[in-house]
């Protein structure tokens, strides 16, 4: 932590801008890499809305993963885990898997992906978080969920291969474990939407096009009922866990939209955010209940 910055006390909610979407006539898409000649980076317009984002540290009851879709845990890690991509996989992945099991109650976990994001001062409002040429990825300010009904279901086979057939029928979920890796986050925190305030019609399937594959995420339409939260001044020994998919189709949070935002009260000159998000698929011992 930069010693010249005193951490602010939790101060309730803030008003900040989040980037929803105006659905296009066709299926929405984003390019995560340089698009082919003549193609736009994305085919939809952002719908920027000023929303109230509450400080979840001040909630009377701590959020839970199965009800709200997110939670915060003290989870100190060895900072040497982030020295290189190899160190992240070798040292940090096991810590994420252990944490994911602890907070979900699952008995098996496999981390399959991660992304380090750097906030660049003066870069403007957070966009889709694409990595500029030769630069790391930036914060993603588009309201989105990492998986859809289809891509979440498909991920079991991609992660567990032939073993997936044996695991079908058991409940599984995908969580995103997000944390700062340098200093408390004061400039561009991550806002998360209470999963209970999100309706199915708010979520729109969208392609994310990479050089050799196409993924599918949910983007979101704005709805006044959405309830947004963040955790003020998250420090590197804290982990925010977000539910991104659950094969259990009723009774639990399944999708938790989220987006980075520019904190309106960030002191000038604060250390820019550097964060890591790791995606982890967890398997429960319990069977997946049928949809009523």
CSV table of C-alpha atoms in Angstrom, one decimal:
chain,number,residue,atom,x,y,z
A,1,UNK,CA,0.0,0.0,0.0
A,2,UNK,CA,1.1,3.5,-0.8
A,3,UNK,CA,1.6,5.1,2.7
A,4,UNK,CA,0.5,8.5,1.5
A,5,UNK,CA,-3.1,7.3,1.1
A,6,UNK,CA,-5.3,6.8,4.1
A,7,UNK,CA,-8.1,4.3,3.5
A,8,UNK,CA,-11.5,5.9,3.6
A,9,UNK,CA,-14.0,4.6,6.1
A,10,UNK,CA,-17.1,2.8,4.6
A,11,UNK,CA,-19.4,5.7,3.7
A,12,UNK,CA,-22.6,4.1,2.3
A,13,UNK,CA,-23.6,4.2,-1.3
A,14,UNK,CA,-22.2,6.1,-4.3
A,15,UNK,CA,-23.8,7.1,-7.5
A,16,UNK,CA,-21.7,5.9,-10.5
A,17,UNK,CA,-22.1,5.0,-14.1
A,18,UNK,CA,-22.4,1.4,-15.4
A,19,UNK,CA,-22.4,0.4,-19.0
A,20,UNK,CA,-25.5,-1.7,-19.9
A,21,UNK,CA,-26.3,-2.5,-23.5
A,22,UNK,CA,-28.8,-1.5,-26.2
A,23,UNK,CA,-29.5,-4.8,-27.9
A,24,UNK,CA,-28.8,-4.7,-31.6
A,25,UNK,CA,-31.0,-6.1,-34.3
A,26,UNK,CA,-28.9,-9.2,-34.6
A,27,UNK,CA,-26.9,-11.3,-32.1
A,28,UNK,CA,-24.5,-9.0,-30.1
A,29,UNK,CA,-20.8,-9.7,-30.3
A,30,UNK,CA,-17.5,-8.3,-29.1
A,31,UNK,CA,-14.1,-9.0,-30.5
A,32,UNK,CA,-11.5,-9.6,-27.8
A,33,UNK,CA,-8.8,-9.3,-30.4
A,34,UNK,CA,-8.3,-7.1,-33.5
A,35,UNK,CA,-11.4,-7.7,-35.7
A,36,UNK,CA,-11.2,-8.7,-39.3
A,37,UNK,CA,-11.0,-5.8,-41.8
A,38,UNK,CA,-14.4,-4.0,-42.1
A,39,UNK,CA,-15.7,-5.5,-38.9
A,40,UNK,CA,-16.5,-3.3,-35.8
A,41,UNK,CA,-15.1,-4.2,-32.4
A,42,UNK,CA,-18.7,-4.7,-31.2
A,43,UNK,CA,-22.1,-4.4,-32.9
A,44,UNK,CA,-24.2,-2.7,-30.1
A,45,UNK,CA,-24.3,0.6,-28.3
A,46,UNK,CA,-23.6,1.0,-24.6
A,47,UNK,CA,-26.5,2.2,-22.5
A,48,UNK,CA,-24.7,4.1,-19.7
A,49,UNK,CA,-26.8,4.5,-16.6
A,50,UNK,CA,-26.2,6.3,-13.4
A,51,UNK,CA,-27.0,3.8,-10.6
A,52,UNK,CA,-26.8,3.6,-6.8
A,53,UNK,CA,-24.1,1.2,-5.7
A,54,UNK,CA,-24.2,0.3,-2.0
A,55,UNK,CA,-21.2,-0.6,0.1
A,56,UNK,CA,-21.8,-4.2,1.0
A,57,UNK,CA,-19.6,-3.9,4.1
A,58,UNK,CA,-22.4,-2.0,5.7
A,59,UNK,CA,-25.1,-4.6,5.1
A,60,UNK,CA,-26.7,-5.9,8.2
A,61,UNK,CA,-26.2,-9.5,7.0
A,62,UNK,CA,-23.2,-10.6,5.0
A,63,UNK,CA,-24.1,-11.6,1.4
A,64,UNK,CA,-24.1,-15.2,0.6
A,65,UNK,CA,-23.2,-17.0,-2.6
A,66,UNK,CA,-26.4,-19.0,-3.0
A,67,UNK,CA,-28.7,-16.1,-2.1
A,68,UNK,CA,-27.1,-12.9,-3.3
A,69,UNK,CA,-24.6,-14.5,-5.8
A,70,UNK,CA,-21.5,-13.1,-4.1
A,71,UNK,CA,-19.6,-12.9,-0.9
A,72,UNK,CA,-16.3,-11.5,0.5
A,73,UNK,CA,-13.8,-13.6,2.4
A,74,UNK,CA,-10.5,-12.8,4.2
A,75,UNK,CA,-8.1,-14.9,2.2
A,76,UNK,CA,-4.5,-14.0,2.5
A,77,UNK,CA,-2.2,-15.4,-0.2
A,78,UNK,CA,1.5,-15.5,-0.7
A,79,UNK,CA,2.3,-12.4,-2.9
A,80,UNK,CA,5.0,-14.4,-4.7
A,81,UNK,CA,2.0,-16.2,-6.3
A,82,UNK,CA,1.7,-13.4,-8.8
A,83,UNK,CA,5.3,-12.9,-9.9
A,84,UNK,CA,4.7,-14.7,-13.2
A,85,UNK,CA,2.1,-16.6,-15.2
A,86,UNK,CA,3.7,-19.8,-14.2
A,87,UNK,CA,3.6,-18.9,-10.5
A,88,UNK,CA,-0.1,-18.0,-10.8
A,89,UNK,CA,-0.9,-21.4,-12.1
A,90,UNK,CA,1.5,-23.3,-9.8
A,91,UNK,CA,0.9,-21.4,-6.5
A,92,UNK,CA,-2.3,-19.4,-6.8
A,93,UNK,CA,-4.6,-21.9,-8.5
A,94,UNK,CA,-4.5,-24.4,-5.6
A,95,UNK,CA,-5.3,-21.6,-3.2
A,96,UNK,CA,-8.3,-20.6,-5.3
A,97,UNK,CA,-9.5,-24.1,-5.5
A,98,UNK,CA,-9.3,-24.5,-1.7
A,99,UNK,CA,-11.2,-21.3,-1.2
A,100,UNK,CA,-13.8,-22.1,-3.7
A,101,UNK,CA,-14.6,-25.4,-2.0
A,102,UNK,CA,-14.7,-23.7,1.4
A,103,UNK,CA,-17.2,-21.1,0.4
A,104,UNK,CA,-19.4,-23.2,-1.8
A,105,UNK,CA,-19.4,-26.5,0.2
A,106,UNK,CA,-18.3,-28.3,-2.9
A,107,UNK,CA,-15.9,-31.3,-2.7
A,108,UNK,CA,-13.9,-30.8,-5.9
A,109,UNK,CA,-12.7,-27.8,-7.7
A,110,UNK,CA,-10.6,-27.0,-10.7
A,111,UNK,CA,-9.3,-23.6,-11.7
A,112,UNK,CA,-9.3,-23.3,-15.5
A,113,UNK,CA,-8.7,-19.7,-16.4
A,114,UNK,CA,-7.4,-16.4,-15.1
A,115,UNK,CA,-6.9,-12.8,-16.2
A,116,UNK,CA,-4.8,-10.0,-14.7
A,117,UNK,CA,-6.2,-6.5,-15.3
A,118,UNK,CA,-4.4,-3.2,-15.0
A,119,UNK,CA,-6.2,0.1,-14.7
A,120,UNK,CA,-4.5,2.8,-16.8
A,121,UNK,CA,-4.9,6.3,-15.4
A,122,UNK,CA,-6.4,8.7,-18.0
A,123,UNK,CA,-7.7,5.8,-20.1
A,124,UNK,CA,-11.3,7.1,-19.8
A,125,UNK,CA,-14.4,5.2,-18.6
A,126,UNK,CA,-13.9,1.4,-18.4
A,127,UNK,CA,-14.9,-0.3,-21.7
A,128,UNK,CA,-14.9,-4.0,-22.5
A,129,UNK,CA,-11.5,-4.4,-20.9
A,130,UNK,CA,-9.7,-5.5,-24.0
A,131,UNK,CA,-5.9,-5.8,-23.9
A,132,UNK,CA,-4.4,-3.1,-26.1
A,133,UNK,CA,-1.6,-4.2,-28.3
A,134,UNK,CA,1.4,-4.9,-26.0
A,135,UNK,CA,-0.6,-3.9,-23.0
A,136,UNK,CA,-2.5,-5.9,-20.3
A,137,UNK,CA,-6.2,-6.0,-20.1
A,138,UNK,CA,-8.0,-3.2,-18.5
A,139,UNK,CA,-11.0,-3.2,-16.1
A,140,UNK,CA,-14.3,-4.4,-17.8
A,141,UNK,CA,-16.9,-1.7,-17.4
A,142,UNK,CA,-19.7,-3.5,-19.3
A,143,UNK,CA,-22.3,-5.2,-17.3
A,144,UNK,CA,-21.9,-8.9,-18.0
A,145,UNK,CA,-21.9,-12.4,-16.6
A,146,UNK,CA,-19.0,-14.7,-17.6
A,147,UNK,CA,-21.2,-17.6,-18.7
A,148,UNK,CA,-24.7,-18.3,-20.2
A,149,UNK,CA,-27.0,-21.2,-19.8
A,150,UNK,CA,-25.3,-22.8,-22.8
A,151,UNK,CA,-21.7,-21.9,-22.2
A,152,UNK,CA,-21.9,-22.8,-18.5
A,153,UNK,CA,-23.3,-26.2,-19.3
A,154,UNK,CA,-20.6,-26.8,-22.0
A,155,UNK,CA,-17.8,-25.8,-19.6
A,156,UNK,CA,-18.1,-29.0,-17.5
A,157,UNK,CA,-16.9,-31.1,-20.5
A,158,UNK,CA,-14.2,-28.6,-21.4
A,159,UNK,CA,-12.7,-28.7,-17.9
A,160,UNK,CA,-13.1,-32.3,-17.0
A,161,UNK,CA,-13.0,-34.0,-20.4
A,162,UNK,CA,-14.1,-37.6,-20.4
A,163,UNK,CA,-14.7,-37.5,-16.7
A,164,UNK,CA,-17.6,-35.1,-17.3
A,165,UNK,CA,-19.9,-38.0,-18.3
A,166,UNK,CA,-19.5,-39.4,-14.8
A,167,UNK,CA,-20.1,-36.0,-13.2
A,168,UNK,CA,-23.4,-35.3,-15.1
A,169,UNK,CA,-26.3,-35.4,-12.7
A,170,UNK,CA,-24.3,-33.9,-9.9
A,171,UNK,CA,-24.6,-30.2,-9.1
A,172,UNK,CA,-21.8,-28.0,-10.2
A,173,UNK,CA,-21.2,-24.3,-10.5
A,174,UNK,CA,-18.6,-21.8,-11.8
A,175,UNK,CA,-17.3,-19.1,-9.5
A,176,UNK,CA,-15.1,-16.1,-10.3
A,177,UNK,CA,-12.6,-15.3,-7.5
A,178,UNK,CA,-11.6,-11.7,-7.8
A,179,UNK,CA,-9.0,-9.8,-5.8
A,180,UNK,CA,-6.5,-6.9,-5.9
A,181,UNK,CA,-2.9,-8.0,-6.1
A,182,UNK,CA,-1.1,-4.8,-5.2
A,183,UNK,CA,-3.0,-2.2,-3.1
A,184,UNK,CA,-6.5,-1.5,-1.8
A,185,UNK,CA,-8.8,-0.8,-4.7
A,186,UNK,CA,-9.9,2.9,-4.6
A,187,UNK,CA,-10.2,3.9,-8.2
A,188,UNK,CA,-12.2,1.2,-10.2
A,189,UNK,CA,-13.9,-1.2,-7.8
A,190,UNK,CA,-16.0,-4.1,-9.0
A,191,UNK,CA,-19.7,-3.7,-8.7
A,192,UNK,CA,-21.8,-6.8,-8.4
A,193,UNK,CA,-25.6,-7.1,-8.9
A,194,UNK,CA,-27.7,-9.0,-6.4
A,195,UNK,CA,-28.7,-12.1,-8.3
A,196,UNK,CA,-32.2,-11.9,-6.9
A,197,UNK,CA,-32.8,-8.6,-8.6
A,198,UNK,CA,-32.0,-9.9,-12.1
A,199,UNK,CA,-34.7,-11.4,-14.3
A,200,UNK,CA,-34.0,-13.8,-17.2
A,201,UNK,CA,-35.2,-11.2,-19.7
A,202,UNK,CA,-32.5,-8.8,-18.5
A,203,UNK,CA,-29.7,-11.1,-19.8
A,204,UNK,CA,-28.8,-11.2,-23.5
A,205,UNK,CA,-26.5,-13.9,-25.0
A,206,UNK,CA,-23.5,-12.3,-26.7
A,207,UNK,CA,-20.5,-13.8,-28.5
A,208,UNK,CA,-16.9,-13.0,-27.5
A,209,UNK,CA,-14.7,-13.6,-30.5
A,210,UNK,CA,-11.1,-14.7,-29.9
A,211,UNK,CA,-8.5,-15.6,-32.6
A,212,UNK,CA,-9.2,-19.3,-32.4
A,213,UNK,CA,-12.5,-19.7,-30.6
A,214,UNK,CA,-15.8,-18.0,-29.8
A,215,UNK,CA,-17.1,-17.8,-26.2
A,216,UNK,CA,-20.5,-16.8,-25.0
A,217,UNK,CA,-21.4,-14.5,-22.1
A,218,UNK,CA,-24.5,-12.6,-21.0
A,219,UNK,CA,-24.7,-8.8,-21.4
A,220,UNK,CA,-27.4,-7.0,-19.6
A,221,UNK,CA,-30.3,-4.6,-20.3
A,222,UNK,CA,-30.9,-2.0,-17.7
A,223,UNK,CA,-33.7,-2.5,-15.2
A,224,UNK,CA,-34.5,-0.2,-12.3
A,225,UNK,CA,-34.9,-3.1,-10.0
A,226,UNK,CA,-31.2,-4.1,-10.1
A,227,UNK,CA,-29.5,-3.8,-6.8
A,228,UNK,CA,-25.8,-3.0,-7.0
A,229,UNK,CA,-23.1,-3.4,-4.4
A,230,UNK,CA,-19.3,-3.2,-4.0
A,231,UNK,CA,-16.9,-3.6,-1.2
A,232,UNK,CA,-15.1,-0.4,-0.4
A,233,UNK,CA,-11.3,-0.4,-0.4
A,234,UNK,CA,-10.8,-4.1,-1.0
A,235,UNK,CA,-7.3,-5.0,0.0
A,236,UNK,CA,-5.1,-7.8,-1.4
A,237,UNK,CA,-5.9,-10.2,1.5
A,238,UNK,CA,-9.6,-10.2,0.6
A,239,UNK,CA,-11.3,-12.2,-2.1
A,240,UNK,CA,-14.6,-11.5,-3.8
A,241,UNK,CA,-16.3,-14.6,-5.0
A,242,UNK,CA,-19.1,-14.3,-7.6
A,243,UNK,CA,-21.4,-17.1,-8.8
A,244,UNK,CA,-21.3,-17.2,-12.6
A,245,UNK,CA,-23.2,-20.4,-13.3
A,246,UNK,CA,-25.0,-23.0,-11.4
A,247,UNK,CA,-26.4,-26.2,-12.8
A,248,UNK,CA,-29.0,-26.2,-10.1
A,249,UNK,CA,-31.8,-24.3,-11.9
A,250,UNK,CA,-34.0,-23.3,-8.9
A,251,UNK,CA,-33.6,-22.1,-5.4
A,252,UNK,CA,-30.1,-20.7,-5.7
A,253,UNK,CA,-28.3,-17.7,-7.3
A,254,UNK,CA,-27.2,-18.7,-10.8
A,255,UNK,CA,-25.9,-15.6,-12.6
A,256,UNK,CA,-24.3,-12.5,-11.0
A,257,UNK,CA,-23.8,-9.6,-13.4
A,258,UNK,CA,-20.9,-7.4,-12.6
A,259,UNK,CA,-18.9,-4.5,-14.0
A,260,UNK,CA,-16.0,-2.1,-13.0
A,261,UNK,CA,-16.8,1.5,-12.3
A,262,UNK,CA,-14.9,4.7,-11.7
A,263,UNK,CA,-15.3,5.5,-8.1
A,264,UNK,CA,-16.6,9.1,-7.9
A,265,UNK,CA,-14.8,9.8,-4.6
A,266,UNK,CA,-11.4,8.3,-5.4
A,267,UNK,CA,-8.6,10.6,-4.2
A,268,UNK,CA,-6.4,11.9,-7.0
A,269,UNK,CA,-3.3,10.0,-7.6
A,270,UNK,CA,-4.3,6.8,-5.9
A,271,UNK,CA,-2.4,3.6,-7.0
A,272,UNK,CA,-4.2,2.3,-10.1
A,273,UNK,CA,-6.0,-1.0,-9.6
A,274,UNK,CA,-4.2,-4.2,-10.5
A,275,UNK,CA,-6.5,-7.2,-10.1
A,276,UNK,CA,-6.7,-10.9,-10.9
A,277,UNK,CA,-9.8,-12.9,-11.6
A,278,UNK,CA,-9.7,-16.7,-11.6
A,279,UNK,CA,-12.5,-18.9,-12.8
A,280,UNK,CA,-13.1,-22.2,-11.0
A,281,UNK,CA,-15.6,-25.0,-11.6
A,282,UNK,CA,-16.7,-26.8,-8.4
A,283,UNK,CA,-18.5,-30.1,-8.1
A,284,UNK,CA,-20.8,-30.9,-5.2
A,285,UNK,CA,-21.6,-34.3,-3.7
A,286,UNK,CA,-25.3,-33.6,-4.0
A,287,UNK,CA,-27.3,-34.3,-7.1
A,288,UNK,CA,-28.7,-31.6,-9.2
A,289,UNK,CA,-32.4,-31.2,-8.4
A,290,UNK,CA,-34.9,-31.1,-11.2
A,291,UNK,CA,-36.5,-27.8,-12.1
A,292,UNK,CA,-40.0,-27.6,-10.6
